[in-house]
PDB file of C-alpha atoms in Angstrom:
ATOM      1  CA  UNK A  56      81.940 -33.086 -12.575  1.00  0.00           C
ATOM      2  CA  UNK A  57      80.563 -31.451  -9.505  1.00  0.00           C
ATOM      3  CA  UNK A  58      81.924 -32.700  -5.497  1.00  0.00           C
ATOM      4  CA  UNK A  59      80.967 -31.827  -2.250  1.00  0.00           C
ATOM      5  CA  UNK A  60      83.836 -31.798   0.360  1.00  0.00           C
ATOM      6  CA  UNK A  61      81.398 -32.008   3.164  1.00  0.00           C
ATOM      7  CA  UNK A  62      77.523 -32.879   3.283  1.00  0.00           C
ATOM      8  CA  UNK A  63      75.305 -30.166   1.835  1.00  0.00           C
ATOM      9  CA  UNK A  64      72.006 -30.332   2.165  1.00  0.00           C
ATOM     10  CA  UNK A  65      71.650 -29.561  -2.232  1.00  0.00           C
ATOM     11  CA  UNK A  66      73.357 -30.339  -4.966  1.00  0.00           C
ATOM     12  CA  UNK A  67      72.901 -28.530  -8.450  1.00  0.00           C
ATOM     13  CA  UNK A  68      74.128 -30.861 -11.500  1.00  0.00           C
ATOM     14  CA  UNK A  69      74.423 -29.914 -15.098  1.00  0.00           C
ATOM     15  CA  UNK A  70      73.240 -33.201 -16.743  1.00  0.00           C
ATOM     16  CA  UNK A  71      75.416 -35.311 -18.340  1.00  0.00           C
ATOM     17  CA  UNK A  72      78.420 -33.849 -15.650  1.00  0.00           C
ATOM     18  CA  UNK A  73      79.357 -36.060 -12.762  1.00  0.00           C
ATOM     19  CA  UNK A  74      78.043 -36.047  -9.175  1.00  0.00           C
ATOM     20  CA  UNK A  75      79.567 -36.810  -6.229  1.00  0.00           C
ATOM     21  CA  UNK A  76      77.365 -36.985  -2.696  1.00  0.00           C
ATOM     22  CA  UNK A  77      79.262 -37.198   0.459  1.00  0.00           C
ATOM     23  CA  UNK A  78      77.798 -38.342   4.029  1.00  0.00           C
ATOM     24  CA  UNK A  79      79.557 -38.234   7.582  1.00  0.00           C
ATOM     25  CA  UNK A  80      78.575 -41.491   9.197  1.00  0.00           C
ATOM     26  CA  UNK A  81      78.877 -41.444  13.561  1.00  0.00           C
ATOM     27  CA  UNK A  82      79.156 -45.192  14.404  1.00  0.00           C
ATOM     28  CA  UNK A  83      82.771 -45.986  14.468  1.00  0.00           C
ATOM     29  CA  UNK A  84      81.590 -49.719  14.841  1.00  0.00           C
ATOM     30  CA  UNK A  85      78.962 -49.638  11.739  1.00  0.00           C
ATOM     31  CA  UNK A  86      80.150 -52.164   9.476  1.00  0.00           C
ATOM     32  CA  UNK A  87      77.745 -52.103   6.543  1.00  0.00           C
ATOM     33  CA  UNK A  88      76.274 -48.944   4.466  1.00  0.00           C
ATOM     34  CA  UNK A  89      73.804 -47.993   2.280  1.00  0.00           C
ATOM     35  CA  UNK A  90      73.251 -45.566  -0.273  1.00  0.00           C
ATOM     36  CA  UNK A  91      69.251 -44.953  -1.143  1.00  0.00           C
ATOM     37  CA  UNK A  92      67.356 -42.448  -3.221  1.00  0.00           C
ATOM     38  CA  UNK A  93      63.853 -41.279  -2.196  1.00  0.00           C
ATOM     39  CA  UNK A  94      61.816 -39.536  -4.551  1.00  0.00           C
ATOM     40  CA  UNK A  95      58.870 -37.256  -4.139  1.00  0.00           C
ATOM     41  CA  UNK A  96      56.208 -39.800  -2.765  1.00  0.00           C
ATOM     42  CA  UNK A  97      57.944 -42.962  -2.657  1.00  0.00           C
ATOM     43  CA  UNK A  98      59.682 -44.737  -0.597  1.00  0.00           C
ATOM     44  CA  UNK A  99      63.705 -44.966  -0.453  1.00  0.00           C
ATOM     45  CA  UNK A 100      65.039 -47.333  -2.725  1.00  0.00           C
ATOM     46  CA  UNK A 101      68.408 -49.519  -2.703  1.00  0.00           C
ATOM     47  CA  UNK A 102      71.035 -48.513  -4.833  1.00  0.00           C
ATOM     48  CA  UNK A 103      74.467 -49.494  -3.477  1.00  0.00           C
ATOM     49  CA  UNK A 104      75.494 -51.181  -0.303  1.00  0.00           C
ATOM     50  CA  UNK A 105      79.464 -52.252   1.074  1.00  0.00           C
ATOM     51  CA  UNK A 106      80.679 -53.513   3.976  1.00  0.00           C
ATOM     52  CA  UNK A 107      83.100 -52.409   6.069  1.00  0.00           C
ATOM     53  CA  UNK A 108      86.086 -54.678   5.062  1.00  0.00           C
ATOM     54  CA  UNK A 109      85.968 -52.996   1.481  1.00  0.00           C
ATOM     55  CA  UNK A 110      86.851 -49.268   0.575  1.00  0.00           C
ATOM     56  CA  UNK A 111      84.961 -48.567  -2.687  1.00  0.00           C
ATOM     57  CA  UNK A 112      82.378 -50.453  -4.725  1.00  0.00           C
ATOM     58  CA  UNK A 113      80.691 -50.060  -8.360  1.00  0.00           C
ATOM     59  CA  UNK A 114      77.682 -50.701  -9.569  1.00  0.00           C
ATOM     60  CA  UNK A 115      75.709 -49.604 -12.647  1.00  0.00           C
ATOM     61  CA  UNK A 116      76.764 -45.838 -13.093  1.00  0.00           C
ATOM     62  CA  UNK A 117      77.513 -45.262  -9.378  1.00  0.00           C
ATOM     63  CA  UNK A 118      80.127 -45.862  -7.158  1.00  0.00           C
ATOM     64  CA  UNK A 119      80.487 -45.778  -3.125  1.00  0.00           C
ATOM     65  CA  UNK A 120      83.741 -45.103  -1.307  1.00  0.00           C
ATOM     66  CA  UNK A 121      84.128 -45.534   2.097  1.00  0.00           C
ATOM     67  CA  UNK A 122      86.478 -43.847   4.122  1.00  0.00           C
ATOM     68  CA  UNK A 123      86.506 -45.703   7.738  1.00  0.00           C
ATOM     69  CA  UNK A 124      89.584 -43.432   9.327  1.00  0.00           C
ATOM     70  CA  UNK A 125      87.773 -40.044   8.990  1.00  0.00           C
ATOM     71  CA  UNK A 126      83.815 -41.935   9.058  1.00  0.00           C
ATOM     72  CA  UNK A 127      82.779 -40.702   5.405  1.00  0.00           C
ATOM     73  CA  UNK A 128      81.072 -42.047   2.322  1.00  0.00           C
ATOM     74  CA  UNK A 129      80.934 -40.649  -0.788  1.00  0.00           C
ATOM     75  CA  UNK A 130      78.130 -41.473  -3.864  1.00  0.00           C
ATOM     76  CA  UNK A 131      79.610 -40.945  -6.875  1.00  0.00           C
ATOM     77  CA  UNK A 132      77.107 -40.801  -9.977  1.00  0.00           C
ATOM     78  CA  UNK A 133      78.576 -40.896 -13.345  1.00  0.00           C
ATOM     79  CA  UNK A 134      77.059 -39.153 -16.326  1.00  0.00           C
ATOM     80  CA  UNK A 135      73.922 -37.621 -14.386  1.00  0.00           C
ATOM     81  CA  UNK A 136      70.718 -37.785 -16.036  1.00  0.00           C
ATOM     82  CA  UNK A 137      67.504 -35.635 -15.192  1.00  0.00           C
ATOM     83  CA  UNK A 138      66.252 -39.350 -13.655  1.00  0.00           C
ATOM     84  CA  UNK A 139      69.039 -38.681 -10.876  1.00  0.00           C
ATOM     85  CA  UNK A 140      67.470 -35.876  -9.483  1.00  0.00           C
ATOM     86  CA  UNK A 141      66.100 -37.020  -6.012  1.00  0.00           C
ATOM     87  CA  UNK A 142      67.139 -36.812  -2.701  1.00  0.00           C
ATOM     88  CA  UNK A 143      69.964 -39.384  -1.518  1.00  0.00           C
ATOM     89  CA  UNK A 144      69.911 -40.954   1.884  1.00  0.00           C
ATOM     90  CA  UNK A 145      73.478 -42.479   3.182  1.00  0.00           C
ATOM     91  CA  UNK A 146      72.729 -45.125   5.711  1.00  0.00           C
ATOM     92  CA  UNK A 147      74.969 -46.958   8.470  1.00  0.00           C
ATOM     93  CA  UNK A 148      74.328 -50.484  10.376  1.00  0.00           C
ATOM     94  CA  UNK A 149      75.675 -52.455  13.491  1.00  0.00           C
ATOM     95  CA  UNK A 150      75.450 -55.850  14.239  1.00  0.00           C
ATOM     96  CA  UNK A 151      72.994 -56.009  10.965  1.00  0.00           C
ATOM     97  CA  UNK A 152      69.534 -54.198  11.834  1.00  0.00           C
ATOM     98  CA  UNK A 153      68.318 -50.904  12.050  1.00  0.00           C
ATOM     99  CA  UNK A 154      69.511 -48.740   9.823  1.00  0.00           C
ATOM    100  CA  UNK A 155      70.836 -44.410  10.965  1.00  0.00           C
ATOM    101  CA  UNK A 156      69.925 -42.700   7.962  1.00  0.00           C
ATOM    102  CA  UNK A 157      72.041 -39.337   7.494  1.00  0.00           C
ATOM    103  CA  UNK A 158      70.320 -36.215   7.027  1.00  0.00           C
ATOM    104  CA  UNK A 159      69.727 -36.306   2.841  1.00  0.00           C
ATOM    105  CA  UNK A 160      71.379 -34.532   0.121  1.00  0.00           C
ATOM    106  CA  UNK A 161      68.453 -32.972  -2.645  1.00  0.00           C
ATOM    107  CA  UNK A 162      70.278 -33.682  -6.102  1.00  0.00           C
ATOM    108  CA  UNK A 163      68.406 -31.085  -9.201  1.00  0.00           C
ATOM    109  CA  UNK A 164      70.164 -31.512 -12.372  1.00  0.00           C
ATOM    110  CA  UNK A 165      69.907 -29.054 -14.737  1.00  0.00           C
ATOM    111  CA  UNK A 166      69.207 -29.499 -18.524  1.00  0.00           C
TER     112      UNK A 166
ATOM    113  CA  UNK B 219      58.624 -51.671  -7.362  1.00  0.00           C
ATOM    114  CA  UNK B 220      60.572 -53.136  -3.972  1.00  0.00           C
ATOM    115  CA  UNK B 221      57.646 -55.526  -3.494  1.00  0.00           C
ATOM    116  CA  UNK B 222      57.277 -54.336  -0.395  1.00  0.00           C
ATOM    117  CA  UNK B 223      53.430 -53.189  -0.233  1.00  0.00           C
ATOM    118  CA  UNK B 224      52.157 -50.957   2.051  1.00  0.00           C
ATOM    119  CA  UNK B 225      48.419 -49.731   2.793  1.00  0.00           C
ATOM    120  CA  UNK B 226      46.560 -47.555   2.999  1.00  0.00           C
ATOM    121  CA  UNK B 227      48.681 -44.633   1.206  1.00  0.00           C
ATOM    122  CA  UNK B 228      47.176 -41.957   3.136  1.00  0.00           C
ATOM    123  CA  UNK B 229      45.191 -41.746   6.263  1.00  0.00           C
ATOM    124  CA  UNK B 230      43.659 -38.821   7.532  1.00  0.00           C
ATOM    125  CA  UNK B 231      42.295 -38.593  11.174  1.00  0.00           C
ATOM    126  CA  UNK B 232      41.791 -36.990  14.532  1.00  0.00           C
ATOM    127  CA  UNK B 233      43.530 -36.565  17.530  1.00  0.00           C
ATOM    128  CA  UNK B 234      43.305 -38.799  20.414  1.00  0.00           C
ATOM    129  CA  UNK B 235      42.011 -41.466  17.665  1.00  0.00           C
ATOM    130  CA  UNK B 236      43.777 -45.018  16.703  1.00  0.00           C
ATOM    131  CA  UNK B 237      45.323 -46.287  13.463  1.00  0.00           C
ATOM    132  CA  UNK B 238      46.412 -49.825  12.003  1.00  0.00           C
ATOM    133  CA  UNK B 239      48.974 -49.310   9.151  1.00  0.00           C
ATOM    134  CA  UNK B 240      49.824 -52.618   7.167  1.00  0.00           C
ATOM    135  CA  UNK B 241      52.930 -53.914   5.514  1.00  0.00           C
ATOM    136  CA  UNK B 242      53.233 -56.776   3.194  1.00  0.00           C
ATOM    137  CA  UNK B 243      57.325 -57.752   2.897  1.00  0.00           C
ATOM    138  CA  UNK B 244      59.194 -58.859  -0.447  1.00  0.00           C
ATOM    139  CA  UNK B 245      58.123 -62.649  -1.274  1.00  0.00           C
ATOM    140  CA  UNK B 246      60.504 -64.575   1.180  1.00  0.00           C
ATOM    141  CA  UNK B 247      61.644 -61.774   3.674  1.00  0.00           C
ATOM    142  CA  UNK B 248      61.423 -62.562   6.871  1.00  0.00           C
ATOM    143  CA  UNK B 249      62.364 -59.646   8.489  1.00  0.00           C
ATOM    144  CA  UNK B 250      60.091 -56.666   8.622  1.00  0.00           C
ATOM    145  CA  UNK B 251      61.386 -52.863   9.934  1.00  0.00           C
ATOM    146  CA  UNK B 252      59.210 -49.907  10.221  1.00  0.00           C
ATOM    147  CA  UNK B 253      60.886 -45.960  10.219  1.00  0.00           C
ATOM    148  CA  UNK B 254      58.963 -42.922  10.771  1.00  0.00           C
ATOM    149  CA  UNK B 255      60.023 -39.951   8.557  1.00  0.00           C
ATOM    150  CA  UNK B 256      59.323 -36.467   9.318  1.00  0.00           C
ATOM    151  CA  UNK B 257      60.668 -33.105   8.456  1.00  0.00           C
ATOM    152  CA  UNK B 258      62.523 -32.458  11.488  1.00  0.00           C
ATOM    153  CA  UNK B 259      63.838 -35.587  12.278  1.00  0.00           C
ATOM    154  CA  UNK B 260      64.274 -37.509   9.127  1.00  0.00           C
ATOM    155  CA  UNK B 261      63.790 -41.022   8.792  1.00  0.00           C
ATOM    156  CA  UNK B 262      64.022 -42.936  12.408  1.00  0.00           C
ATOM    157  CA  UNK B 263      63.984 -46.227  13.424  1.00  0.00           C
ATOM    158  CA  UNK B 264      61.177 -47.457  15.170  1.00  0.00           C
ATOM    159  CA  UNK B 265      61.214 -51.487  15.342  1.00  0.00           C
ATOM    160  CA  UNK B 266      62.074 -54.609  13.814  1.00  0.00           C
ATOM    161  CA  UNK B 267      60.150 -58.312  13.835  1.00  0.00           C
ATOM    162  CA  UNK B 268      61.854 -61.646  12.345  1.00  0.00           C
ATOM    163  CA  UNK B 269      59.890 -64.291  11.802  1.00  0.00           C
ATOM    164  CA  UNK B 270      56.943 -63.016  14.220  1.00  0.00           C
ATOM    165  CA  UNK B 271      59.217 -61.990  16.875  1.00  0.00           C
ATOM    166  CA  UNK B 272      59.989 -58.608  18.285  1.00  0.00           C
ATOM    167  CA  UNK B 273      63.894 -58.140  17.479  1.00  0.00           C
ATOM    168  CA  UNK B 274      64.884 -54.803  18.073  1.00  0.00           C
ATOM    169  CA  UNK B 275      63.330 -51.873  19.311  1.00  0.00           C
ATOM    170  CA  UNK B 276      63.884 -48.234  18.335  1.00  0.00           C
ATOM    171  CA  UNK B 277      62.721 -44.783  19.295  1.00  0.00           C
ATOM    172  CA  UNK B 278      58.980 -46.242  19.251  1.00  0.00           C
ATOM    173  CA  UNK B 279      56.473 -44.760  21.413  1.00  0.00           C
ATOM    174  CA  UNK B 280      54.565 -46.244  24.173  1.00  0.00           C
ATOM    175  CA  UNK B 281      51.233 -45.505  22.397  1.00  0.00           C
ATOM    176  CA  UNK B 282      53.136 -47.342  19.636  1.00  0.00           C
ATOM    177  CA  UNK B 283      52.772 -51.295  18.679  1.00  0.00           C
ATOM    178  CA  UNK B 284      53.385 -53.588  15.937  1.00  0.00           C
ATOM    179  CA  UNK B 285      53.284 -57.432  15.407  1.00  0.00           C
ATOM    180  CA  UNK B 286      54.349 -59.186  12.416  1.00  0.00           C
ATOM    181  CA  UNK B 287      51.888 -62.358  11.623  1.00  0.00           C
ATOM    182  CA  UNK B 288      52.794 -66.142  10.328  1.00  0.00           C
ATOM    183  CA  UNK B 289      52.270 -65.227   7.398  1.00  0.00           C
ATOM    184  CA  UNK B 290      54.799 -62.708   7.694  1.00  0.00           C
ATOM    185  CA  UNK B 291      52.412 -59.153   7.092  1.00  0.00           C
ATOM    186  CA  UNK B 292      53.026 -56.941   9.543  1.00  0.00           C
ATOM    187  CA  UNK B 293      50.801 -54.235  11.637  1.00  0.00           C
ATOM    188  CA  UNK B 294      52.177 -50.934  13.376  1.00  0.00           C
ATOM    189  CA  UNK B 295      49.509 -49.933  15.687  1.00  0.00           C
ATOM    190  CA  UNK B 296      49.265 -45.892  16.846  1.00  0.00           C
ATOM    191  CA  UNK B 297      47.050 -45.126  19.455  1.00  0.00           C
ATOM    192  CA  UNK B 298      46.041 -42.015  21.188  1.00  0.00           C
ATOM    193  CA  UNK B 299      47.292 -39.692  18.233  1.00  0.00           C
ATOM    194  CA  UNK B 300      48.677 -36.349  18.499  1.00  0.00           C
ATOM    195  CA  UNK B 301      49.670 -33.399  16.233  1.00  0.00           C
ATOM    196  CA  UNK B 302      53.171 -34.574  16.242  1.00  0.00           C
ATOM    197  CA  UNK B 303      52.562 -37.861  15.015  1.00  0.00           C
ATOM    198  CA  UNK B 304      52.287 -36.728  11.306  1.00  0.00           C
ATOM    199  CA  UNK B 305      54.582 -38.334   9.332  1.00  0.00           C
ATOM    200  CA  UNK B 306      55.358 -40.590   6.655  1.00  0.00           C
ATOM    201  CA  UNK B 307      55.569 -44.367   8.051  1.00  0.00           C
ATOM    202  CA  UNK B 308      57.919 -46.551   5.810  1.00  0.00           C
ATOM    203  CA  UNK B 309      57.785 -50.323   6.117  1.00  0.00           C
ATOM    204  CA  UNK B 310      60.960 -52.535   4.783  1.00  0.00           C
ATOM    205  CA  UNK B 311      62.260 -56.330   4.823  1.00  0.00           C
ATOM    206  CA  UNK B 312      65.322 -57.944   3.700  1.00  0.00           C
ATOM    207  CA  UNK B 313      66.297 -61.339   3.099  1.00  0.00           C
ATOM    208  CA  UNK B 314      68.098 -63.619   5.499  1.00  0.00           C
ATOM    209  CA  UNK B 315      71.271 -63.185   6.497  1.00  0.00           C
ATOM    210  CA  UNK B 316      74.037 -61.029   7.075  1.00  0.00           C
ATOM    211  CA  UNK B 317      74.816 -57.651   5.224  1.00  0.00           C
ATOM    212  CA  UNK B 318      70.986 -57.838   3.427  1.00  0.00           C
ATOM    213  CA  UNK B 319      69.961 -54.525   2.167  1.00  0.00           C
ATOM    214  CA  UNK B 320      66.436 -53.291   3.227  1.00  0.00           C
ATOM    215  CA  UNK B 321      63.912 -52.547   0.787  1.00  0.00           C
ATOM    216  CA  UNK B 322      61.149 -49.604   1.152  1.00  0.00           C
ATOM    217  CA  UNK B 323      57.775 -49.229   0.990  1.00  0.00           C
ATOM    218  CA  UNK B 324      56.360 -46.443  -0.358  1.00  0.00           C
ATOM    219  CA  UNK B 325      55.309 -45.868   2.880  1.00  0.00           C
ATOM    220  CA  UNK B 326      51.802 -44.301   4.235  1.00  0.00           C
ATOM    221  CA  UNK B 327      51.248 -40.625   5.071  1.00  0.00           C
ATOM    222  CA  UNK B 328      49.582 -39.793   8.418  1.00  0.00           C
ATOM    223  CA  UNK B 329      48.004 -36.870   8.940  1.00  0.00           C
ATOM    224  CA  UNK B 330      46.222 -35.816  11.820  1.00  0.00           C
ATOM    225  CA  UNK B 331      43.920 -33.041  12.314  1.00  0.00           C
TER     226      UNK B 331
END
């Protein structure tokens, strides 16, 4: 599979090969995150959340860790298909409203 | 499909002019949040109604309103537009209570000539 240590802005993925997006978040206080993908001309859309009393979640083909000692999240995709490629938004709360979006990570997997 | 519906999808229009963007939340969300997302400063808070009341506030403009009605649509209002103001403007609700994920839009894009 293919990591990112720190937060690049793109991420090349042979399909089939793992992914793994990483975010910085700022809050130390944020206590709930969210991992969203936005493709060209929609809107972002859910795709894994956890709180901050948890340190890694899975869902359907994706898993989030969180790292609350050095602020980071990670996206982990398993088995990347060319229906991954978009770009992926991490996302931080307090006290449960507006959402800090991080800066986006542009995932292209290859064929 | 979120179920969050927002209209128009584009709007094109003139400086110093005034726009009414809609948003239509998920069946039973009571909180509505709009963002503004632009190329060089990504996707920003701007305000969030529950229930028909102002909740939080964000990094909204003056020339900027919104209202959310009873029957929980909401309105962002930009008035007195300028250059800058292009952007995409995403609309999302979430359910009630804590730790609720917000759901997009697929937002409307603003562009002013």
């Amino acid at each position: 599979g293919e990591s990112v240590g720190l937060h690049l802005p793109t991420l090349s993925v042979q399909e089939g090969d793992n992914s793994i997006i990483n975010c910085a978040y700022s809050n130390s206080a944020s206590d709930y995150f969210i991992w969203y993908k936005q493709e060209s001309g929609k809107g972002p859309q859910f795709i894994i959340d956890i709180r901050s009393n948890m340190d890694k979640r899975q869902g359907q083909r994706v898993t989030v860790l969180l790292n609350k000692t050095v602020k980071h999240l990670s996206l982990q995709i398993a088995a990347t298909q060319p229906g991954d490629s978009a770009v992926y938004f991490c996302a931080e709360s307090y006290n449960d409203y507006k959402l800090s979006f991080g800066a986006g990570t542009t995932v292209t997997v290859r064929a | 499909d979120s179920g969050v519906t927002q209209t128009p999808k584009h709007l094109i229009t003139a400086t110093g002019q005034r726009v009414t963007l809609r948003c239509s939340p998920r069946s039973g969300d009571l909180s509505v949040y709009w963002y503004q997302q632009s190329l060089d400063q990504g996707l920003q808070f701007l305000i969030q109604y529950y229930n028909g009341e102002e909740r939080a506030k964000g990094n909204i403009l003056e020339r900027f309103s919104a209202q959310q009605f009873p029957d929980l649509h909401s309105e962002l209002n930009l008035s007195s537009l300028e250059l800058g103001d292009s952007a995409l403007y995403f609309c999302a609700s979430s359910a009630q209570g804590a730790y609720q994920p917000q759901h997009f839009g697929d937002g409307t894009r603003l562009s002013i000539l």
